[in-house]
Short mmCIF file of N, CA and C in Angstrom, two decimals:
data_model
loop_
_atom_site.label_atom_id
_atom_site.label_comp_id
_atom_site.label_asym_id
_atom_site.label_seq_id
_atom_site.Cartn_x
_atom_site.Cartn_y
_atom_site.Cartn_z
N UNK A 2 173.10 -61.24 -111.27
CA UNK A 2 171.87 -60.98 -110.52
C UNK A 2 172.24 -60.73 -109.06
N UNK A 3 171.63 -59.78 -108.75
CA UNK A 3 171.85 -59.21 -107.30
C UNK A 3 170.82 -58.79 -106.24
N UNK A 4 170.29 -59.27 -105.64
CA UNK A 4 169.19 -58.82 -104.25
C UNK A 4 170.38 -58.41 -102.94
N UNK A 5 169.61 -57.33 -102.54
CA UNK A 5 170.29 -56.84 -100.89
C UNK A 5 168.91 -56.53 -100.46
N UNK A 6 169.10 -57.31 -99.91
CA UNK A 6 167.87 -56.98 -98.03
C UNK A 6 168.35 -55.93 -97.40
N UNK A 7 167.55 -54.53 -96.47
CA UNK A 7 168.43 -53.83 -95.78
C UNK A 7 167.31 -53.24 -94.91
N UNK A 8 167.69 -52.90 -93.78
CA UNK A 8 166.68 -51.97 -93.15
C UNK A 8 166.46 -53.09 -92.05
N UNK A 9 166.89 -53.65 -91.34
CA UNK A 9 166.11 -54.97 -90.28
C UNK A 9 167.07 -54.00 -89.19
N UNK A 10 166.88 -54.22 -87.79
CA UNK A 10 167.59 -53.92 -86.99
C UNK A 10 166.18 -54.31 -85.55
N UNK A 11 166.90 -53.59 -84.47
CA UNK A 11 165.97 -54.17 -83.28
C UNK A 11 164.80 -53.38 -82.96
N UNK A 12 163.65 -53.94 -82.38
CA UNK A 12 162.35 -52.76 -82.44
C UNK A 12 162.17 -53.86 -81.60
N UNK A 13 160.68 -52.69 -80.42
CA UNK A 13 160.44 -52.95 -79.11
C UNK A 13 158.71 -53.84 -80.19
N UNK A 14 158.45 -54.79 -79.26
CA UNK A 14 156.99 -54.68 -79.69
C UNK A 14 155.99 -54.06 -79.94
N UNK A 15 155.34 -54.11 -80.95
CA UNK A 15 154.37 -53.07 -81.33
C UNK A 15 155.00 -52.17 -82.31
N UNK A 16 156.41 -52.03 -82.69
CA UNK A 16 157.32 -51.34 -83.44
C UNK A 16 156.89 -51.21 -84.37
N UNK A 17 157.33 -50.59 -85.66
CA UNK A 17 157.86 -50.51 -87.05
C UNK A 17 159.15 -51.02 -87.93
N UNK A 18 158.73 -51.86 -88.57
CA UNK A 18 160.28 -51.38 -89.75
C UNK A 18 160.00 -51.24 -91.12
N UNK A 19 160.70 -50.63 -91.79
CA UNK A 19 160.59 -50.95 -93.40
C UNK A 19 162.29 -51.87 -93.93
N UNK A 20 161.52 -52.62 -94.63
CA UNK A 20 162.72 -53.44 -95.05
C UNK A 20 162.33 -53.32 -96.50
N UNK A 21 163.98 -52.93 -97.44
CA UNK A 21 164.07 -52.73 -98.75
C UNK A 21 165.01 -54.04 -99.53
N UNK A 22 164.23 -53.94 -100.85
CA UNK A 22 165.27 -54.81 -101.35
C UNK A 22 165.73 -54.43 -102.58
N UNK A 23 166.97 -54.10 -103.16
CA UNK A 23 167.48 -53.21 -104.15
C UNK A 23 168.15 -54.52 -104.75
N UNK A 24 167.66 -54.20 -106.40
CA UNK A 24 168.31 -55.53 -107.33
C UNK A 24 169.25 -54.46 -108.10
N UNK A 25 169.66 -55.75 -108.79
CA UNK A 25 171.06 -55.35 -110.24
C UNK A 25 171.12 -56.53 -110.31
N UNK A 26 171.41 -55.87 -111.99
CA UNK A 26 171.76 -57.68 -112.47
C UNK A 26 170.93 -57.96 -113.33
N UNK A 27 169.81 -57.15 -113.17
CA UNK A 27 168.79 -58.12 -114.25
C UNK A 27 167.32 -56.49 -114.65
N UNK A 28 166.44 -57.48 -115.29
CA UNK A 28 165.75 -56.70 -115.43
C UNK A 28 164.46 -56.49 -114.63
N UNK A 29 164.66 -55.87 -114.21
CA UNK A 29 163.98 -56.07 -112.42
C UNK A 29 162.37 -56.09 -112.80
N UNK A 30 161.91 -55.77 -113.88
CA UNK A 30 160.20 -54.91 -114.22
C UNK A 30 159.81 -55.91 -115.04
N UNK A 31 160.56 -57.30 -114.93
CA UNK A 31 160.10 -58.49 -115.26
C UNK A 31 159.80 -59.43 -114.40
N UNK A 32 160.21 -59.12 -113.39
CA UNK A 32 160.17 -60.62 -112.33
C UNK A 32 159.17 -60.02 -110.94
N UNK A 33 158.66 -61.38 -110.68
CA UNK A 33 157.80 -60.96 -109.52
C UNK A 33 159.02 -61.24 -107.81
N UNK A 34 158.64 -60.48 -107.23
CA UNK A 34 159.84 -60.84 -105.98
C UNK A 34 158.87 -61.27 -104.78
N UNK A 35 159.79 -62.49 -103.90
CA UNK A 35 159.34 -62.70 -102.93
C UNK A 35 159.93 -62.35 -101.95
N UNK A 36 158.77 -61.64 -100.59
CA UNK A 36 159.89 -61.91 -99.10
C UNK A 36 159.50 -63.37 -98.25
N UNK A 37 161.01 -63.57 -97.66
CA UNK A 37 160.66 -65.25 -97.09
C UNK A 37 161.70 -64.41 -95.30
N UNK A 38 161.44 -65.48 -94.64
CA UNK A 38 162.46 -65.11 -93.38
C UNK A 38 162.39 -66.35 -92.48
N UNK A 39 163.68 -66.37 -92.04
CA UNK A 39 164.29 -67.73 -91.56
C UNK A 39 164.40 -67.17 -89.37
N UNK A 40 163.74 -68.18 -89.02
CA UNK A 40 163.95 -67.92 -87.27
C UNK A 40 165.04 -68.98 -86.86
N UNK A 41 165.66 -68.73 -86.24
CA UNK A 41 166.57 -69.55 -85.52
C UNK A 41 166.16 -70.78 -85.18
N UNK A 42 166.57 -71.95 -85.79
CA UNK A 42 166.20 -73.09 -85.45
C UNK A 42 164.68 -73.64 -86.68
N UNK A 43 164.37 -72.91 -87.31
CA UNK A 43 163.61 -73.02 -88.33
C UNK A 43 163.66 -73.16 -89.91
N UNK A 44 162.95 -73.51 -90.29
CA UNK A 44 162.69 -73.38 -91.79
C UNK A 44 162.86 -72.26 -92.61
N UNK A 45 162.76 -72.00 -93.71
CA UNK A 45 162.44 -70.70 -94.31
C UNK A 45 161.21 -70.61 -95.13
N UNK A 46 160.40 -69.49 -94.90
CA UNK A 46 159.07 -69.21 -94.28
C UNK A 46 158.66 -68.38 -95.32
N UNK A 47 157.93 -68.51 -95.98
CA UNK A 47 156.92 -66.98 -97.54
C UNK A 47 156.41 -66.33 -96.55
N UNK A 48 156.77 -65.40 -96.79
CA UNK A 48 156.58 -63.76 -95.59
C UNK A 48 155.15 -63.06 -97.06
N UNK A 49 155.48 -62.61 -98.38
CA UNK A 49 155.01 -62.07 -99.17
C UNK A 49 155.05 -62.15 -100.31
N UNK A 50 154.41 -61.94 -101.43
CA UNK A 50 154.89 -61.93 -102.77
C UNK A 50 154.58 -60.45 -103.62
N UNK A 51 154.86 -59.86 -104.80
CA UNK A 51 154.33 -58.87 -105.20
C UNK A 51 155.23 -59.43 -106.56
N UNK A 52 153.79 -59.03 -107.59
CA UNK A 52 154.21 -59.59 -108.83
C UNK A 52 154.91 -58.47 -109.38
N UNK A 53 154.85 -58.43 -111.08
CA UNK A 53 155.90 -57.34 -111.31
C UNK A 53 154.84 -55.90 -111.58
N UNK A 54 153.70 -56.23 -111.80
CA UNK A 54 152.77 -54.65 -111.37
C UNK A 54 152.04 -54.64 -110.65
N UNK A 55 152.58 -55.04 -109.81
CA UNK A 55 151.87 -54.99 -108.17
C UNK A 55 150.72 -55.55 -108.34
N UNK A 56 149.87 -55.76 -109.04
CA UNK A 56 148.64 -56.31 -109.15
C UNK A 56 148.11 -57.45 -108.36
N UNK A 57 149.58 -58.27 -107.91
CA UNK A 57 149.13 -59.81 -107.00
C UNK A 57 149.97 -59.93 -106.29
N UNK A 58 148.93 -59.74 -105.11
CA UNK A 58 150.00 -59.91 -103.93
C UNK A 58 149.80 -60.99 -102.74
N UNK A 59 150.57 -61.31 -102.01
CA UNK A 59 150.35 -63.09 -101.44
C UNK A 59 151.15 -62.64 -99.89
N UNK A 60 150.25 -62.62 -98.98
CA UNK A 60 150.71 -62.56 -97.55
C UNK A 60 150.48 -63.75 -96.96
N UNK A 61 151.92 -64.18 -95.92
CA UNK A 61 151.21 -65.37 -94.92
C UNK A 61 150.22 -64.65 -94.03
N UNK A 62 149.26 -65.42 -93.73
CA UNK A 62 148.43 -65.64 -92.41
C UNK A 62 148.75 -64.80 -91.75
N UNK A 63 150.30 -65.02 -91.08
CA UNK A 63 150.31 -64.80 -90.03
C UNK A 63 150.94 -63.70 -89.94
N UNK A 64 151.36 -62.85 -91.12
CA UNK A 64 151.77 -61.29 -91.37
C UNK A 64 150.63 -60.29 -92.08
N UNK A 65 149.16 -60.69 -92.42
CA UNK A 65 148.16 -60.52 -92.86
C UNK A 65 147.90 -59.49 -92.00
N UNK A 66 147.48 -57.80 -92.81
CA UNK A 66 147.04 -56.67 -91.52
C UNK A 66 147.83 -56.31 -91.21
N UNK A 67 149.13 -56.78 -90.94
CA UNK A 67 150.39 -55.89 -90.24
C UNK A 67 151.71 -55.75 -91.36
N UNK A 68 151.80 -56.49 -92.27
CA UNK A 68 152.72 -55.83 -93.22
C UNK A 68 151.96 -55.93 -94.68
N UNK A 69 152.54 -54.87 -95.14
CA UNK A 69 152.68 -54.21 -96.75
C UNK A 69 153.79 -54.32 -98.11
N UNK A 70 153.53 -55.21 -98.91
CA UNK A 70 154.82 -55.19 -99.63
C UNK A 70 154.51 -54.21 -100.26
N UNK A 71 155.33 -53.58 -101.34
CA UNK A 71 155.38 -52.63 -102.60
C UNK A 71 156.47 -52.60 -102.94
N UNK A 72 156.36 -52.02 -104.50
CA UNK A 72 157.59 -51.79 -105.19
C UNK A 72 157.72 -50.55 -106.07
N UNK A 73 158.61 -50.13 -106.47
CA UNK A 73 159.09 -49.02 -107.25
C UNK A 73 159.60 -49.77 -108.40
N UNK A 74 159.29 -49.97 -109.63
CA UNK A 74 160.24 -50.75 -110.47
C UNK A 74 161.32 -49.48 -111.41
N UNK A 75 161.09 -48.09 -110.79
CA UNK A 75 161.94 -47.26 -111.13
C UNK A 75 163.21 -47.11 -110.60
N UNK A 76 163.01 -48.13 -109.18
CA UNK A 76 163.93 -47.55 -108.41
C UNK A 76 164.65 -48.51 -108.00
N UNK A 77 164.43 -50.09 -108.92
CA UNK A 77 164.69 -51.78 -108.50
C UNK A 77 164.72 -51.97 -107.45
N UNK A 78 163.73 -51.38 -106.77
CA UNK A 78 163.23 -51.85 -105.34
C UNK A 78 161.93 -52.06 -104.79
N UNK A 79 162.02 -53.03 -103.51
CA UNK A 79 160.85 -53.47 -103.34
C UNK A 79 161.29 -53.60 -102.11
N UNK A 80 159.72 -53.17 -101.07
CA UNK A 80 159.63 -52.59 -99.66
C UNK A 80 158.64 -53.88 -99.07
N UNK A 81 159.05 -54.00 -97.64
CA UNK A 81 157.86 -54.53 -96.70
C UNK A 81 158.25 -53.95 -95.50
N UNK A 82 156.60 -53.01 -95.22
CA UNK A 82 156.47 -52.10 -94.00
C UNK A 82 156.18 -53.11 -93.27
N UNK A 83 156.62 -53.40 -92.15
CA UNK A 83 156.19 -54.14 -91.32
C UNK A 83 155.25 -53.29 -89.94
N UNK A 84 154.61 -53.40 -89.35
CA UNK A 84 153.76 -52.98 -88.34
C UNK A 84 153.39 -53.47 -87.27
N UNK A 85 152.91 -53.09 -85.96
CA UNK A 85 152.45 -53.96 -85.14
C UNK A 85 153.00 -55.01 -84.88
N UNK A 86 154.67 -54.87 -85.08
CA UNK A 86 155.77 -56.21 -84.83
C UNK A 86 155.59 -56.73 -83.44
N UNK A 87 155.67 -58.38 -83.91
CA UNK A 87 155.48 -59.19 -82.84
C UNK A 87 156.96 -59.88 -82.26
N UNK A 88 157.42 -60.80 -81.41
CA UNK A 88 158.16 -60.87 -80.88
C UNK A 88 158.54 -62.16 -82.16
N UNK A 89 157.54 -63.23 -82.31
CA UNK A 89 157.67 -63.99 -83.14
C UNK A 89 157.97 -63.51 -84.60
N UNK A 90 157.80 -62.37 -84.87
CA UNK A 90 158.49 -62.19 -86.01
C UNK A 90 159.93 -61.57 -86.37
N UNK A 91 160.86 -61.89 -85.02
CA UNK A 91 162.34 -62.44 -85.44
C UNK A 91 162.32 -63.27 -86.37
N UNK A 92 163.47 -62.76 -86.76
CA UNK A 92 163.77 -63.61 -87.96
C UNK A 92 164.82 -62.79 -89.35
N UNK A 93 165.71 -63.61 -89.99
CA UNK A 93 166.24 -63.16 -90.63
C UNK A 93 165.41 -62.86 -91.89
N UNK A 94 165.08 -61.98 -92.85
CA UNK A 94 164.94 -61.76 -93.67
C UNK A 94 165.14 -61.40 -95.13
N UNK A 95 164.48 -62.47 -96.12
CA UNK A 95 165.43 -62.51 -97.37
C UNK A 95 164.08 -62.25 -98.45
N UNK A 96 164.93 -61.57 -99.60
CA UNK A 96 164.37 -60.96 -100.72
C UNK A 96 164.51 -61.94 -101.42
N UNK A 97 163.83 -63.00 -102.71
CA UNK A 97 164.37 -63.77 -103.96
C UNK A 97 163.50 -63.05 -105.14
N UNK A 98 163.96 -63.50 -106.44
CA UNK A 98 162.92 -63.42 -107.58
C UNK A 98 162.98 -64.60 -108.23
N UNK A 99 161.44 -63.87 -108.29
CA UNK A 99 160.18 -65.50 -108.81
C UNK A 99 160.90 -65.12 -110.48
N UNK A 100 161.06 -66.26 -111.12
CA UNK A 100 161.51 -66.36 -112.42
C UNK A 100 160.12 -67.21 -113.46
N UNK A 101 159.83 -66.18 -114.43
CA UNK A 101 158.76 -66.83 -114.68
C UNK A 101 157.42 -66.32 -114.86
N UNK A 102 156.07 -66.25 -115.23
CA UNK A 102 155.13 -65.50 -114.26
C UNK A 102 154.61 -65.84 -113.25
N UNK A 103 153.26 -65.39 -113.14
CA UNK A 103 153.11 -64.93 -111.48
C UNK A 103 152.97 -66.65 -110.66
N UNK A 104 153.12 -67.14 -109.43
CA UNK A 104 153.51 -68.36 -109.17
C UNK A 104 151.41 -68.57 -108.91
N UNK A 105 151.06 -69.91 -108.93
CA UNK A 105 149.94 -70.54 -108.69
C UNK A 105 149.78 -70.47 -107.24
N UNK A 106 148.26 -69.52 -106.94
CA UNK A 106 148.67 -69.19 -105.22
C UNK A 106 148.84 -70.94 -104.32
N UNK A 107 149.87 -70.15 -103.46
CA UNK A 107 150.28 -70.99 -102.83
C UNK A 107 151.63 -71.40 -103.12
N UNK A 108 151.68 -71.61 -104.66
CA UNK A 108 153.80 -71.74 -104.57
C UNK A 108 154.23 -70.73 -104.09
N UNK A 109 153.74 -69.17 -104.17
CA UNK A 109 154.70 -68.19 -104.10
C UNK A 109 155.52 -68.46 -103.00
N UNK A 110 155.04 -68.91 -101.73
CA UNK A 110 155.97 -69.12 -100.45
C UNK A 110 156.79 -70.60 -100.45
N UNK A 111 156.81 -71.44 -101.82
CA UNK A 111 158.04 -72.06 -101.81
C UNK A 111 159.47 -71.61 -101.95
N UNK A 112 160.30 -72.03 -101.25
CA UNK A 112 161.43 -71.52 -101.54
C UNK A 112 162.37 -71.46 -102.62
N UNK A 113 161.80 -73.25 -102.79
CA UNK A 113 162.43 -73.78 -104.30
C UNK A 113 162.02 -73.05 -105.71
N UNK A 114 160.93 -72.34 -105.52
CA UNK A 114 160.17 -71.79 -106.70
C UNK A 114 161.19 -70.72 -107.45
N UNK A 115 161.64 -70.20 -106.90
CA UNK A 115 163.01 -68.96 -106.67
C UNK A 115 163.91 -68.88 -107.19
N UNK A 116 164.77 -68.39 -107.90
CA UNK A 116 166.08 -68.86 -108.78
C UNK A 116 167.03 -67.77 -107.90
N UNK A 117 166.89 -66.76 -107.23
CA UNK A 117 167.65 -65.94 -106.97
C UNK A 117 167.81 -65.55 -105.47
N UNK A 118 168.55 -65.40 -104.55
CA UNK A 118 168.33 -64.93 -103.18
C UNK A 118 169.70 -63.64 -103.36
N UNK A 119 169.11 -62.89 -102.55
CA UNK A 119 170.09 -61.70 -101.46
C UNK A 119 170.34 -62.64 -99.93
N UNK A 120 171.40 -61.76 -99.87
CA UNK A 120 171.41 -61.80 -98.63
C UNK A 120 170.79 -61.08 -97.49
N UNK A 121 170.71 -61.99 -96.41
CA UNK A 121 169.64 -61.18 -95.18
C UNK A 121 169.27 -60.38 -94.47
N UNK A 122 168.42 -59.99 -94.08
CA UNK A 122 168.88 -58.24 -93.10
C UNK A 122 168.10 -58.98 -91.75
N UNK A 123 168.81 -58.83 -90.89
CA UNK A 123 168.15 -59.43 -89.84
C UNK A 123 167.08 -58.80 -88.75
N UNK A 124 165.81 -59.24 -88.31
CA UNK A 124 165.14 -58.33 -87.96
C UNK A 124 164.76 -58.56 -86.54
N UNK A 125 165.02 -57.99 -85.25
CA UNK A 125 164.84 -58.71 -83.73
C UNK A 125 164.23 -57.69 -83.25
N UNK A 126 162.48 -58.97 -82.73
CA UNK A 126 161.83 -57.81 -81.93
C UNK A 126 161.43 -57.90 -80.59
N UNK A 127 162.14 -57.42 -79.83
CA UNK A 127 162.21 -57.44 -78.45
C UNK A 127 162.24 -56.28 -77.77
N UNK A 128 161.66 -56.27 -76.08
CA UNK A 128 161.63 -55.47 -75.48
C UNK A 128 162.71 -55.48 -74.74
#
């Protein structure tokens, strides 16, 4: 099983990014995936969820209106447009899959819920 995070890099406030996450390893058009992202000196944080036909999807609060998950399950990937980036949303960013079906709202942003992580793409937004 394999997740890669990719696409993070530096943006001024108010920016854009799209961040992708490309699996192998498994059968990707079974599992629902989560994004989570870790700030320096912090926890690690449920950014999003998107089940495996997009049908349910789970934003924090505080990324609500400004990012979009989606997925391609043609293409074992899964996107979050981010928008209207804030300074507070530094942070490293990580892809997992939910193992299982869809999580009871509110687990999706446990971490523990997760059997799988990529590694991070890091995302810094500063002027």
């Amino acid at each position: 099983v394999q997740l890669q995070a990719s696409g993070g890099g530096l943006v001024q406030p108010g920016g854009s990014l799209r961040l992708s996450c490309a699996a192998s390893g498994f059968s990707f058009d079974r599992y629902g995936i989560g994004w989570f992202r870790q700030a320096p000196g912090k926890g690690r944080e449920g950014v999003s969820y998107i089940s495996v036909s997009g049908g349910r999807i789970f934003y924090a609060n505080s990324v609500k209106g400004r990012f979009t998950v989606s997925r391609e399950n043609a293409k074992d990937t899964v996107y979050l447009q981010m928008n209207s980036l804030k300074v507070e949303d530094t942070a490293v960013y990580f892809c997992a899959r939910y193992p299982g079906s869809n999580p009871i709202a509110g687990l999706w942003a446990v971490p523990s819920q997760y059997d799988s992580w990529g590694q991070g793409t890091l995302v810094t937004v500063s002027s």
